[in-house]
Amino acid sequence: MRFRPPWFYVVAPSLGALAGLVYGSIFEVGPLTGAAIRGAIIGTPIMLYERRLLAPALRERVRSLATPLFLLATVAIYVAMIIVGNAAASTVLNRLFRFMYSERNAMLMTDTGLLYALCISALVVFVFRVRDLIGPGVFANLLIGRYHRPISEERIFLFLDVTGSTRFADRYGDREAQAYLGQVFNALALPVSQTRGSIDDYIGDLALVTWTMERGTRDAACLRCVFDFAARLAAESEAWRRRFGQVPEFRAALHCGPVVTAEIGLERHKIAYFGDVVNTTARLEALSKTLGVHVLVSADLLRRLGPLPADLVAEDLGAHTLRGREEPMTVASVRRRAPVTAPVAPIQSQVVAG
């Protein structure tokens, strides 16, 4: 399941139309209806691009660039979309509504129109870069001030540890190890985003991911994120071997429970989670190493998830004592179910009588 709300296909042209209306009102350019249509046609591809619904591979490659190159590349892409979108909008306006006396004249973009589009594009690029730097979920919550005052809520936490990173650093050096982990966490970003989670922090070779209870339990999204990540690494195994000489492996531990979520910090704002559930998830990650399990899930979370998707299966591992907890915790390993192959019928030879 992919979390791409269908309503965004309505929101994208609506936001573009709004930008067109603002431009038409400020500069008094022609009928506002035409400005809205032009804005919708120009703005929709940009919005779809930013939502990974248009050229997702290109967007992912651009996002991995250094910030100055990211800004230049993204503005260049926006300018190309604006030029093409303006030509398409002009054709529509001229042929269907006859707003201009000629199609060629309709395709011409005024200096003010181009400057306005570039300013809006630069603003959008800046906002999205800040959003990438601090995380989409954190960015949105900071903007609306959701956690300005502490809130008690239930959340799901995932601790994902890249195994073998210390050996990799000993073999290739710290600089190459940083590049390796950077690419691993880049690969993790898409599964997290698609399941509407949020990467809260990176601690060495470990990533901390979190979901609200509603988002993380829908179609077992928190588990789906882990196995989608594993599938992506497997699908790109040859590229990993060519670049780093090995395919990344990881351990994952998931748990859920009540936390107090609050916005902290003054010069550097951060949304922090206070509660035993975070420490317990860290203990589960350590336990997964002891048990030799790739994906370890608490029984509490499994109960909240309900029936697992058909391709996933859980194996009860019993109760284990965790450091810092008085009562043992029941845990289970989760793995992808092996595909069922139909048995091959034996071939019987037939003798034809002569």
CSV table of C-alpha atoms in Angstrom, one decimal:
chain,number,residue,atom,x,y,z
A,1,MET,CA,0.0,0.0,0.0
A,2,ARG,CA,1.3,3.5,-0.9
A,3,PHE,CA,0.1,6.5,1.0
A,4,ARG,CA,-0.5,9.0,-1.8
A,5,PRO,CA,-3.8,10.8,-0.9
A,6,PRO,CA,-5.9,11.0,-4.1
A,7,TRP,CA,-7.1,14.5,-2.9
A,8,PHE,CA,-3.7,15.9,-3.8
A,9,TYR,CA,-4.6,15.6,-7.5
A,10,VAL,CA,-7.2,18.2,-6.7
A,11,VAL,CA,-5.1,20.2,-4.3
A,12,ALA,CA,-2.1,20.6,-6.7
A,13,PRO,CA,-4.1,22.5,-9.5
A,14,SER,CA,-6.0,24.4,-6.8
A,15,LEU,CA,-2.8,25.8,-5.3
A,16,GLY,CA,-1.5,26.6,-8.8
A,17,ALA,CA,-4.7,28.4,-9.6
A,18,LEU,CA,-4.4,30.4,-6.4
A,19,ALA,CA,-0.9,31.5,-7.3
A,20,GLY,CA,-2.3,32.5,-10.7
A,21,LEU,CA,-5.1,34.5,-9.1
A,22,VAL,CA,-2.6,36.3,-6.9
A,23,TYR,CA,-0.4,37.2,-9.9
A,24,GLY,CA,-3.4,38.4,-11.9
A,25,SER,CA,-4.7,40.5,-9.0
A,26,ILE,CA,-1.3,42.1,-8.3
A,27,PHE,CA,-0.4,42.9,-11.9
A,28,GLU,CA,-3.9,43.3,-13.2
A,29,VAL,CA,-3.2,40.9,-16.1
A,30,GLY,CA,-6.2,40.0,-18.2
A,31,PRO,CA,-9.2,38.1,-16.9
A,32,LEU,CA,-8.6,36.4,-13.5
A,33,THR,CA,-10.1,33.2,-14.9
A,34,GLY,CA,-7.3,33.0,-17.5
A,35,ALA,CA,-4.7,33.7,-14.8
A,36,ALA,CA,-6.1,30.9,-12.6
A,37,ILE,CA,-6.1,28.4,-15.5
A,38,ARG,CA,-2.6,29.4,-16.4
A,39,GLY,CA,-1.4,29.1,-12.8
A,40,ALA,CA,-3.1,25.6,-12.4
A,41,ILE,CA,-1.5,24.3,-15.6
A,42,ILE,CA,2.0,25.7,-14.7
A,43,GLY,CA,1.8,24.8,-11.0
A,44,THR,CA,0.4,21.3,-11.1
A,45,PRO,CA,3.6,19.6,-12.5
A,46,ILE,CA,5.8,21.3,-9.9
A,47,MET,CA,3.5,20.2,-7.1
A,48,LEU,CA,3.3,16.6,-8.4
A,49,TYR,CA,7.1,16.6,-8.8
A,50,GLU,CA,7.6,17.6,-5.1
A,51,ARG,CA,5.2,14.8,-4.1
A,52,ARG,CA,7.2,12.2,-6.0
A,53,LEU,CA,4.2,11.7,-8.4
A,54,LEU,CA,6.2,13.0,-11.3
A,55,ALA,CA,9.8,12.0,-12.1
A,56,PRO,CA,10.5,10.5,-8.7
A,57,ALA,CA,13.9,9.1,-9.6
A,58,LEU,CA,15.1,12.5,-10.8
A,59,ARG,CA,13.8,14.2,-7.6
A,60,GLU,CA,15.6,11.7,-5.4
A,61,ARG,CA,18.8,12.2,-7.3
A,62,VAL,CA,18.5,16.0,-7.0
A,63,ARG,CA,17.7,15.8,-3.3
A,64,SER,CA,21.0,13.9,-2.6
A,65,LEU,CA,23.1,16.8,-4.0
A,66,ALA,CA,24.8,19.4,-1.8
A,67,THR,CA,22.5,22.3,-0.9
A,68,PRO,CA,23.9,24.8,-3.5
A,69,LEU,CA,23.7,22.3,-6.3
A,70,PHE,CA,20.3,21.2,-5.1
A,71,LEU,CA,19.0,24.8,-5.3
A,72,LEU,CA,20.4,25.4,-8.7
A,73,ALA,CA,19.2,22.1,-10.1
A,74,THR,CA,15.7,22.4,-8.6
A,75,VAL,CA,15.3,26.0,-9.9
A,76,ALA,CA,16.4,24.8,-13.4
A,77,ILE,CA,13.8,22.0,-13.3
A,78,TYR,CA,11.2,24.5,-12.2
A,79,VAL,CA,12.1,26.9,-15.0
A,80,ALA,CA,11.8,24.1,-17.5
A,81,MET,CA,8.4,23.1,-16.1
A,82,ILE,CA,7.3,26.8,-16.1
A,83,ILE,CA,8.2,27.2,-19.8
A,84,VAL,CA,6.5,24.0,-20.9
A,85,GLY,CA,3.5,24.7,-18.6
A,86,ASN,CA,3.2,28.2,-19.9
A,87,ALA,CA,3.2,27.0,-23.5
A,88,ALA,CA,0.5,24.3,-22.7
A,89,ALA,CA,-1.6,26.9,-20.8
A,90,SER,CA,-1.3,29.4,-23.6
A,91,THR,CA,-2.5,26.8,-26.1
A,92,VAL,CA,-5.5,25.9,-24.0
A,93,LEU,CA,-6.4,29.5,-23.4
A,94,ASN,CA,-6.1,30.4,-27.0
A,95,ARG,CA,-7.8,27.4,-28.6
A,96,LEU,CA,-10.6,26.9,-26.1
A,97,PHE,CA,-11.2,30.4,-24.8
A,98,ARG,CA,-9.7,32.7,-27.4
A,99,PHE,CA,-8.0,34.9,-24.8
A,100,MET,CA,-5.2,35.9,-27.2
A,101,TYR,CA,-5.4,36.9,-30.9
A,102,SER,CA,-2.7,34.4,-31.8
A,103,GLU,CA,-1.3,31.2,-30.4
A,104,ARG,CA,2.2,32.5,-30.8
A,105,ASN,CA,1.4,35.7,-28.9
A,106,ALA,CA,-0.3,33.6,-26.2
A,107,MET,CA,2.8,31.6,-25.5
A,108,LEU,CA,5.0,34.6,-24.8
A,109,MET,CA,5.7,35.1,-21.1
A,110,THR,CA,6.0,38.7,-19.8
A,111,ASP,CA,9.0,39.7,-17.8
A,112,THR,CA,6.9,40.2,-14.7
A,113,GLY,CA,5.3,36.8,-15.2
A,114,LEU,CA,8.7,35.1,-15.5
A,115,LEU,CA,10.1,37.0,-12.5
A,116,TYR,CA,7.0,36.2,-10.4
A,117,ALA,CA,7.3,32.5,-11.3
A,118,LEU,CA,11.0,32.4,-10.5
A,119,CYS,CA,10.4,34.1,-7.1
A,120,ILE,CA,7.6,31.6,-6.2
A,121,SER,CA,9.9,28.8,-7.4
A,122,ALA,CA,12.8,30.0,-5.3
A,123,LEU,CA,10.5,30.3,-2.2
A,124,VAL,CA,9.2,26.8,-2.8
A,125,VAL,CA,12.7,25.4,-3.2
A,126,PHE,CA,13.9,27.1,0.0
A,127,VAL,CA,10.9,25.8,2.0
A,128,PHE,CA,11.3,22.2,0.7
A,129,ARG,CA,15.0,22.2,1.5
A,130,VAL,CA,14.4,23.4,5.0
A,131,ARG,CA,11.7,20.7,5.2
A,132,ASP,CA,14.2,18.1,4.0
A,133,LEU,CA,16.8,19.2,6.5
A,134,ILE,CA,14.6,18.9,9.6
A,135,GLY,CA,12.1,16.3,8.4
A,136,PRO,CA,8.7,16.7,6.8
A,137,GLY,CA,6.7,15.7,10.0
A,138,VAL,CA,8.8,17.9,12.3
A,139,PHE,CA,8.6,20.8,9.8
A,140,ALA,CA,4.8,20.7,9.6
A,141,ASN,CA,4.4,20.3,13.3
A,142,LEU,CA,6.7,23.2,14.1
A,143,LEU,CA,4.8,25.4,11.6
A,144,ILE,CA,1.5,24.8,13.2
A,145,GLY,CA,2.9,24.8,16.8
A,146,ARG,CA,1.3,21.4,17.5
A,147,TYR,CA,3.8,20.5,20.2
A,148,HIS,CA,4.5,24.0,21.5
A,149,ARG,CA,2.8,22.7,24.7
A,150,PRO,CA,3.6,19.1,25.7
A,151,ILE,CA,1.0,16.6,24.4
A,152,SER,CA,0.5,13.0,25.6
A,153,GLU,CA,0.0,10.6,22.8
A,154,GLU,CA,0.7,7.1,21.6
A,155,ARG,CA,3.4,6.5,19.0
A,156,ILE,CA,5.2,3.6,17.3
A,157,PHE,CA,9.0,3.7,17.3
A,158,LEU,CA,11.5,1.9,15.1
A,159,PHE,CA,15.2,1.5,15.8
A,160,LEU,CA,17.0,0.4,12.7
A,161,ASP,CA,20.6,-0.5,13.1
A,162,VAL,CA,22.9,-1.0,10.1
A,163,THR,CA,25.0,-4.1,10.9
A,164,GLY,CA,28.6,-4.5,10.0
A,165,SER,CA,29.3,-0.7,9.7
A,166,THR,CA,32.2,-0.9,12.2
A,167,ARG,CA,33.9,-3.6,10.2
A,168,PHE,CA,33.3,-1.6,7.1
A,169,ALA,CA,34.9,1.5,8.7
A,170,ASP,CA,37.9,-0.6,9.8
A,171,ARG,CA,38.4,-1.9,6.3
A,172,TYR,CA,37.7,1.2,4.2
A,173,GLY,CA,38.1,4.2,6.6
A,174,ASP,CA,35.8,6.6,8.2
A,175,ARG,CA,35.2,8.8,5.1
A,176,GLU,CA,34.0,5.8,3.0
A,177,ALA,CA,32.0,4.6,6.0
A,178,GLN,CA,30.2,7.9,6.2
A,179,ALA,CA,29.4,7.7,2.4
A,180,TYR,CA,28.1,4.2,2.9
A,181,LEU,CA,25.8,5.0,5.8
A,182,GLY,CA,24.7,8.2,4.0
A,183,GLN,CA,23.5,6.1,1.1
A,184,VAL,CA,21.8,3.6,3.3
A,185,PHE,CA,19.8,6.2,5.1
A,186,ASN,CA,19.0,7.8,1.7
A,187,ALA,CA,17.5,4.5,0.7
A,188,LEU,CA,15.5,4.4,3.9
A,189,ALA,CA,13.9,7.8,3.3
A,190,LEU,CA,11.5,6.7,0.6
A,191,PRO,CA,9.9,3.7,2.5
A,192,VAL,CA,9.5,6.0,5.6
A,193,SER,CA,7.9,8.7,3.5
A,194,GLN,CA,5.6,6.3,1.7
A,195,THR,CA,4.3,4.9,5.0
A,196,ARG,CA,3.9,8.4,6.4
A,197,GLY,CA,6.5,8.0,9.1
A,198,SER,CA,9.1,10.5,10.2
A,199,ILE,CA,12.9,9.9,10.7
A,200,ASP,CA,13.5,11.5,14.1
A,201,ASP,CA,17.2,11.2,14.3
A,202,TYR,CA,20.4,9.4,13.2
A,203,ILE,CA,22.7,8.1,15.9
A,204,GLY,CA,25.9,6.7,14.3
A,205,ASP,CA,24.7,3.7,12.3
A,206,LEU,CA,21.2,3.7,13.8
A,207,ALA,CA,18.1,5.5,12.5
A,208,LEU,CA,15.2,6.3,14.8
A,209,VAL,CA,11.8,6.4,13.0
A,210,THR,CA,8.4,7.1,14.4
A,211,TRP,CA,4.7,7.1,13.4
A,212,THR,CA,1.5,8.2,15.0
A,213,MET,CA,-0.5,5.2,16.1
A,214,GLU,CA,-3.1,5.7,13.4
A,215,ARG,CA,-0.6,6.0,10.6
A,216,GLY,CA,1.7,3.2,11.7
A,217,THR,CA,-1.0,0.6,12.3
A,218,ARG,CA,-2.8,1.2,9.0
A,219,ASP,CA,-2.0,-1.9,6.8
A,220,ALA,CA,0.9,-2.5,9.3
A,221,ALA,CA,2.6,0.4,7.7
A,222,CYS,CA,5.5,0.4,10.3
A,223,LEU,CA,6.3,-3.2,9.4
A,224,ARG,CA,5.8,-2.5,5.7
A,225,CYS,CA,8.4,0.2,5.9
A,226,VAL,CA,11.0,-2.2,7.2
A,227,PHE,CA,10.3,-4.9,4.5
A,228,ASP,CA,10.0,-2.3,1.7
A,229,PHE,CA,13.5,-1.1,2.7
A,230,ALA,CA,14.8,-4.6,2.7
A,231,ALA,CA,13.3,-5.2,-0.8
A,232,ARG,CA,14.8,-2.0,-2.1
A,233,LEU,CA,18.3,-3.0,-0.9
A,234,ALA,CA,17.9,-6.4,-2.5
A,235,ALA,CA,16.6,-4.9,-5.8
A,236,GLU,CA,19.7,-2.6,-5.9
A,237,SER,CA,22.1,-5.2,-4.7
A,238,GLU,CA,24.4,-5.1,-7.8
A,239,ALA,CA,24.7,-1.3,-7.5
A,240,TRP,CA,25.7,-1.6,-3.8
A,241,ARG,CA,28.3,-4.3,-4.6
A,242,ARG,CA,29.8,-2.2,-7.3
A,243,ARG,CA,30.0,1.0,-5.2
A,244,PHE,CA,30.8,-0.4,-1.7
A,245,GLY,CA,31.6,-4.1,-2.2
A,246,GLN,CA,28.6,-5.3,-0.1
A,247,VAL,CA,24.9,-5.1,0.3
A,248,PRO,CA,23.8,-3.4,3.6
A,249,GLU,CA,22.2,-5.5,6.3
A,250,PHE,CA,20.3,-4.3,9.3
A,251,ARG,CA,18.4,-5.2,12.4
A,252,ALA,CA,15.1,-3.6,13.3
A,253,ALA,CA,13.1,-3.4,16.6
A,254,LEU,CA,9.6,-1.9,16.9
A,255,HIS,CA,7.5,-1.0,19.9
A,256,CYS,CA,4.7,1.3,20.8
A,257,GLY,CA,3.3,3.1,23.8
A,258,PRO,CA,2.5,6.4,25.4
A,259,VAL,CA,4.9,9.3,25.2
A,260,VAL,CA,4.9,13.0,26.0
A,261,THR,CA,5.8,14.9,22.8
A,262,ALA,CA,7.1,18.4,23.2
A,263,GLU,CA,8.9,21.1,21.2
A,264,ILE,CA,12.2,21.9,22.9
A,265,GLY,CA,15.1,24.2,22.3
A,266,LEU,CA,15.4,27.9,21.6
A,267,GLU,CA,18.1,28.5,19.0
A,268,ARG,CA,17.6,25.0,17.5
A,269,HIS,CA,14.1,23.7,17.8
A,270,LYS,CA,13.4,20.0,18.0
A,271,ILE,CA,10.4,17.8,18.7
A,272,ALA,CA,11.4,15.4,21.5
A,273,TYR,CA,9.7,12.3,22.9
A,274,PHE,CA,9.7,11.6,26.6
A,275,GLY,CA,8.7,8.2,28.0
A,276,ASP,CA,9.8,4.7,28.7
A,277,VAL,CA,8.7,3.4,25.2
A,278,VAL,CA,11.8,5.0,23.5
A,279,ASN,CA,14.2,3.4,26.0
A,280,THR,CA,12.4,0.0,25.7
A,281,THR,CA,12.7,0.1,21.9
A,282,ALA,CA,16.4,0.6,22.2
A,283,ARG,CA,16.6,-2.4,24.6
A,284,LEU,CA,14.7,-4.4,22.0
A,285,GLU,CA,17.2,-3.5,19.4
A,286,ALA,CA,20.0,-4.9,21.6
A,287,LEU,CA,17.9,-8.0,22.3
A,288,SER,CA,17.5,-8.6,18.5
A,289,LYS,CA,21.2,-8.9,18.3
A,290,THR,CA,21.3,-11.4,21.1
A,291,LEU,CA,18.5,-13.5,19.6
A,292,GLY,CA,19.9,-13.3,16.1
A,293,VAL,CA,16.6,-11.8,14.8
A,294,HIS,CA,16.4,-9.3,11.9
A,295,VAL,CA,13.0,-7.8,12.8
A,296,LEU,CA,11.9,-7.9,16.4
A,297,VAL,CA,8.5,-6.6,17.5
A,298,SER,CA,6.9,-6.3,20.9
A,299,ALA,CA,3.7,-8.2,21.6
A,300,ASP,CA,2.1,-4.9,22.6
A,301,LEU,CA,2.6,-3.6,19.0
A,302,LEU,CA,1.5,-6.8,17.4
A,303,ARG,CA,-1.8,-6.7,19.3
A,304,ARG,CA,-2.4,-3.1,18.1
A,305,LEU,CA,-1.6,-4.1,14.5
A,306,GLY,CA,-4.1,-6.9,14.5
A,307,PRO,CA,-4.0,-9.4,11.6
A,308,LEU,CA,-0.8,-9.0,9.6
A,309,PRO,CA,-0.7,-8.6,5.8
A,310,ALA,CA,-0.8,-12.0,4.0
A,311,ASP,CA,2.9,-11.8,3.1
A,312,LEU,CA,4.1,-11.3,6.7
A,313,VAL,CA,4.3,-13.9,9.5
A,314,ALA,CA,5.1,-13.5,13.2
A,315,GLU,CA,6.9,-16.1,15.4
A,316,ASP,CA,6.4,-15.9,19.1
A,317,LEU,CA,9.8,-15.8,20.9
A,318,GLY,CA,8.4,-15.8,24.4
A,319,ALA,CA,9.1,-13.3,27.3
A,320,HIS,CA,12.5,-11.8,27.9
A,321,THR,CA,13.9,-9.6,30.7
A,322,LEU,CA,15.1,-6.2,29.4
A,323,ARG,CA,17.5,-4.0,31.3
A,324,GLY,CA,15.7,-1.3,33.2
A,325,ARG,CA,12.3,-3.2,33.3
A,326,GLU,CA,11.0,-5.2,36.1
A,327,GLU,CA,8.6,-7.4,34.2
A,328,PRO,CA,9.6,-9.5,31.2
A,329,MET,CA,8.4,-8.5,27.8
A,330,THR,CA,6.9,-10.8,25.2
A,331,VAL,CA,8.4,-10.4,21.8
A,332,ALA,CA,8.1,-11.9,18.3
A,333,SER,CA,10.2,-12.0,15.2
A,334,VAL,CA,8.5,-11.0,11.9
A,335,ARG,CA,9.6,-12.1,8.5
A,336,ARG,CA,8.3,-12.2,5.0
A,337,ARG,CA,6.4,-15.4,4.2
A,338,ALA,CA,8.1,-17.7,1.8
A,339,PRO,CA,6.2,-17.7,-1.6
A,340,VAL,CA,4.3,-20.9,-2.1
A,341,THR,CA,5.2,-22.7,-5.3
A,342,ALA,CA,2.9,-25.1,-7.0
A,343,PRO,CA,4.3,-28.7,-7.0
A,344,VAL,CA,5.6,-29.9,-10.3
A,345,ALA,CA,3.7,-33.0,-11.5
A,346,PRO,CA,6.0,-35.9,-12.5
A,347,ILE,CA,6.4,-36.4,-16.2
A,348,GLN,CA,5.1,-39.8,-17.3
A,349,SER,CA,6.5,-41.3,-20.4
A,350,GLN,CA,4.0,-42.7,-22.8
A,351,VAL,CA,4.8,-45.6,-25.1
A,352,VAL,CA,3.0,-45.6,-28.4
A,353,ALA,CA,2.3,-49.0,-29.7
A,354,GLY,CA,3.5,-49.5,-33.2
